[in-house]
XYZ file of C-alpha atoms in Angstrom:
288
model
C 0.000 0.000 0.000
C 1.418 3.384 -1.045
C -0.148 6.544 0.317
C -0.677 9.242 -2.305
C 0.872 12.633 -1.665
C -2.269 14.545 -2.618
C -5.960 13.970 -1.806
C -7.410 10.997 -3.664
C -10.688 11.299 -5.550
C -12.537 8.297 -6.960
C -14.488 9.378 -10.045
C -16.885 6.783 -11.446
C -17.651 6.676 -15.144
C -14.530 8.720 -15.827
C -13.550 7.285 -19.196
C -15.644 9.732 -21.229
C -18.070 12.633 -21.054
C -18.712 14.415 -17.780
C -16.560 11.977 -15.824
C -13.544 12.683 -18.005
C -14.129 16.420 -17.662
C -14.263 16.084 -13.881
C -11.162 13.875 -13.699
C -9.041 16.152 -15.882
C -10.143 19.303 -14.056
C -9.230 17.742 -10.708
C -5.899 16.526 -12.051
C -5.073 20.054 -13.187
C -5.853 21.281 -9.657
C -3.431 18.818 -8.078
C -5.692 15.971 -6.962
C -4.846 12.305 -7.373
C -7.616 10.606 -9.340
C -8.835 7.017 -9.404
C -10.364 6.700 -12.874
C -13.201 4.185 -12.933
C -14.664 2.753 -16.136
C -17.081 -0.067 -16.913
C -16.069 -1.403 -20.334
C -14.133 1.028 -22.551
C -10.522 0.531 -21.504
C -9.194 2.529 -24.458
C -11.189 5.595 -23.446
C -10.124 5.146 -19.811
C -6.466 5.075 -20.852
C -7.049 8.272 -22.822
C -8.446 9.901 -19.677
C -5.404 8.688 -17.758
C -3.050 10.375 -20.208
C -5.132 13.567 -20.221
C -4.941 13.661 -16.420
C -1.174 13.287 -16.498
C -0.898 16.046 -19.064
C -3.229 18.323 -17.101
C -1.237 17.756 -13.917
C 1.976 18.777 -15.697
C 0.389 21.918 -17.127
C -1.817 22.947 -14.237
C -1.294 24.968 -11.102
C -2.232 22.788 -8.130
C -4.992 24.307 -6.035
C -5.301 21.678 -3.323
C -5.358 23.345 0.067
C -3.620 20.543 1.928
C -2.050 17.109 1.618
C -2.001 13.945 3.634
C 1.613 13.752 4.689
C 2.436 13.858 8.366
C 3.230 17.253 9.853
C 6.632 18.455 8.760
C 6.841 16.222 5.705
C 6.646 17.777 2.275
C 4.894 15.950 -0.549
C 7.713 15.668 -3.043
C 5.707 13.775 -5.632
C 2.830 15.220 -7.566
C -0.647 13.787 -7.997
C -1.016 10.165 -9.049
C -3.492 8.536 -11.399
C -4.670 4.990 -12.033
C -7.419 3.211 -13.941
C -9.866 0.779 -12.321
C -12.403 -1.374 -14.160
C -15.712 -1.961 -12.376
C -19.391 -1.943 -13.251
C -20.861 -0.075 -10.304
C -24.239 -1.646 -11.017
C -22.794 -4.944 -9.744
C -22.304 -5.521 -6.027
C -19.086 -7.506 -6.303
C -17.589 -4.904 -8.634
C -18.435 -2.098 -6.205
C -16.791 -3.881 -3.310
C -13.739 -4.744 -5.377
C -13.399 -1.191 -6.670
C -13.257 0.376 -3.222
C -10.786 -2.236 -1.994
C -8.504 -1.810 -5.020
C -8.485 1.986 -4.905
C -7.885 1.949 -1.156
C -4.993 -0.466 -1.554
C -3.446 1.449 -4.473
C -3.616 4.946 -2.949
C -3.794 4.261 0.780
C -7.282 5.725 1.111
C -10.043 7.706 -0.582
C -10.635 11.352 0.323
C -13.592 12.071 -1.934
C -16.077 10.157 -4.038
C -17.660 11.558 -7.189
C -20.635 9.413 -8.197
C -20.770 10.286 -11.865
C -21.332 6.999 -13.728
C -24.686 6.827 -15.451
C -26.434 5.438 -18.501
C -29.528 6.258 -20.501
C -32.002 3.722 -21.831
C -30.733 1.712 -24.779
C -33.879 2.751 -26.644
C -35.996 5.814 -25.933
C -39.582 4.653 -25.607
C -42.750 6.308 -24.367
C -43.584 5.206 -20.822
C -46.527 3.204 -22.212
C -44.022 1.046 -24.117
C -40.894 1.061 -21.916
C -39.723 -2.285 -20.554
C -39.007 -3.481 -17.045
C -35.620 -4.723 -18.235
C -34.629 -1.230 -19.308
C -35.921 0.257 -16.061
C -33.912 -2.218 -13.978
C -30.739 -1.737 -16.020
C -30.825 2.057 -15.782
C -31.637 2.146 -12.068
C -28.953 -0.445 -11.305
C -26.221 1.810 -12.690
C -27.686 5.232 -11.965
C -29.147 4.757 -8.492
C -28.403 1.419 -6.810
C -24.749 1.621 -7.829
C -23.867 5.070 -6.439
C -26.061 4.603 -3.354
C -24.260 1.475 -2.240
C -20.831 2.505 -3.533
C -21.155 5.477 -1.202
C -22.021 3.066 1.586
C -18.837 1.060 0.951
C -16.641 4.160 1.101
C -18.403 5.573 4.162
C -18.097 2.308 6.083
C -14.346 2.406 5.572
C -14.199 6.036 6.658
C -16.092 5.179 9.812
C -14.077 2.036 10.488
C -17.076 -0.273 10.180
C -15.430 -3.568 9.309
C -13.774 -4.867 6.136
C -10.321 -4.288 7.575
C -10.615 -0.529 7.818
C -8.737 1.280 10.556
C -11.131 3.199 12.832
C -10.473 6.833 12.000
C -12.285 9.961 10.858
C -12.419 10.622 7.112
C -9.221 11.899 5.555
C -9.391 15.620 5.037
C -9.758 17.875 2.014
C -9.835 21.403 3.432
C -12.425 20.511 6.082
C -13.718 16.985 5.808
C -14.341 14.244 3.280
C -16.549 15.029 0.307
C -19.151 13.087 -1.677
C -20.653 14.401 -4.904
C -23.648 12.902 -6.673
C -23.811 13.958 -10.321
C -27.494 13.875 -11.179
C -29.310 15.707 -13.990
C -32.026 18.252 -14.676
C -34.025 15.091 -15.401
C -34.376 14.740 -11.621
C -37.308 17.139 -11.876
C -37.815 17.637 -15.625
C -40.079 15.165 -17.415
C -38.945 13.286 -20.526
C -41.694 10.838 -21.451
C -39.443 8.766 -23.711
C -36.874 8.031 -21.010
C -38.855 7.756 -17.830
C -36.441 5.285 -16.259
C -33.656 7.840 -16.528
C -35.789 10.544 -14.875
C -36.767 8.226 -12.025
C -33.135 7.228 -11.451
C -31.981 10.832 -11.211
C -34.863 11.823 -8.929
C -33.825 8.966 -6.646
C -30.213 10.107 -6.772
C -31.288 13.583 -5.636
C -32.848 12.056 -2.524
C -29.797 9.852 -1.966
C -27.674 12.994 -1.811
C -29.894 14.477 0.894
C -29.925 11.257 2.907
C -26.155 10.947 2.940
C -25.724 14.670 3.644
C -27.769 14.386 6.838
C -26.180 11.112 7.925
C -22.610 12.345 7.506
C -22.894 15.960 8.656
C -22.037 15.083 12.251
C -18.732 13.489 11.242
C -17.605 16.446 9.145
C -18.311 15.013 5.697
C -20.108 17.212 3.180
C -22.355 15.801 0.464
C -23.565 17.654 -2.616
C -25.699 17.118 -5.695
C -24.370 18.613 -8.914
C -27.185 18.818 -11.446
C -25.997 19.219 -15.066
C -28.302 20.393 -17.814
C -28.078 19.765 -21.540
C -24.490 18.618 -21.870
C -22.520 17.931 -25.028
C -21.381 14.333 -24.511
C -21.634 10.944 -26.206
C -25.001 10.422 -24.513
C -26.562 13.387 -26.345
C -25.070 12.817 -29.799
C -28.268 11.230 -31.085
C -30.341 14.304 -30.230
C -27.814 17.042 -30.973
C -29.693 18.572 -33.914
C -32.888 18.769 -31.856
C -31.209 20.506 -28.952
C -29.099 22.781 -31.159
C -32.365 24.304 -32.320
C -33.967 24.429 -28.870
C -30.899 26.041 -27.316
C -30.785 28.638 -30.077
C -34.438 29.427 -29.345
C -33.660 30.088 -25.675
C -34.404 26.819 -23.888
C -31.085 27.415 -22.122
C -30.890 31.109 -21.123
C -27.118 31.196 -21.632
C -27.739 29.810 -25.143
C -25.035 27.168 -25.343
C -24.454 23.514 -24.648
C -22.934 22.593 -21.315
C -19.439 21.140 -21.486
C -17.843 18.483 -19.268
C -15.493 21.131 -17.883
C -18.485 23.109 -16.585
C -19.304 20.218 -14.290
C -15.632 19.673 -13.476
C -15.205 23.220 -12.216
C -18.146 22.854 -9.839
C -16.751 19.611 -8.443
C -13.350 21.239 -8.018
C -14.884 24.103 -6.019
C -16.649 21.607 -3.765
C -13.509 19.570 -3.110
C -11.470 22.710 -2.499
C -13.814 23.534 0.376
C -15.367 26.617 -1.204
C -18.880 25.461 -0.219
C -18.012 24.156 3.216
C -21.272 25.307 4.875
C -23.590 24.125 2.095
C -23.842 20.357 2.606
C -26.902 18.919 0.907
C -27.039 21.709 -1.664
C -28.204 21.192 -5.234
C -25.777 23.009 -7.528
C -26.851 23.501 -11.114
C -24.616 23.356 -14.188
C -27.369 24.076 -16.697
C -26.946 27.594 -18.034
C -30.087 28.746 -16.249
C -32.381 26.005 -17.595
C -33.928 25.440 -14.152
C -35.209 29.019 -13.824
C -39.012 29.162 -14.052
C -40.075 31.608 -16.770
C -43.279 32.989 -18.265
């Protein structure tokens, strides 16, 4: 076991899209990143190299490190790739154990991994199989992955040493990356909406449970983001965005989400546990 010289962040679904944007932004700020992916090892390796490049080019903004008092962290941030399908219990347990063993601990968890339905169908036609698949990855996975990390922080079995969470500024951090679909209806992907609404409640539950031990929990709620998941509907949303659906009149980019996560981990929102933080260009604002 080798302890990393900078705070360690586990980012799920980090091979592409929002997860890659988050991982690279954190790497540029000086964090060590555990890059999780489910199946695309090539994309995960690309994220790994982008993190290394970002770390070389960036100006570290981490407010502290985990070395003992008086010891300087000579090495920079470290990065590694970990395969696991967070929708599977055994994979979740193995992921936490492997990251913990590789880095000597986990300081923050970013629950980003998520999928949409394989086929967009009206809720009168959608299948139970699709519903179960989407909720397994989008809700069950992050809910219980968080549990695995928290149990180690609290020293609740599985070989963990009883100790408070390792510190980033002022306490461990957990981020749930949800979606405007948590409260915006899309009739042709109801399972996705339900999963994100559940994730919003999961964030609140964990925020209350962990507040007394100094851990902050947040929900970051992206809007219409330009990623692989939205490629199929790009022309539709290009037009809607131009017409003002998004007040700032542009697509969201992975880096927009990454910057919010960075601010959270840096401790800039230390008295805002449980907050919902939008990355949607003003989409959520009610208008007449």
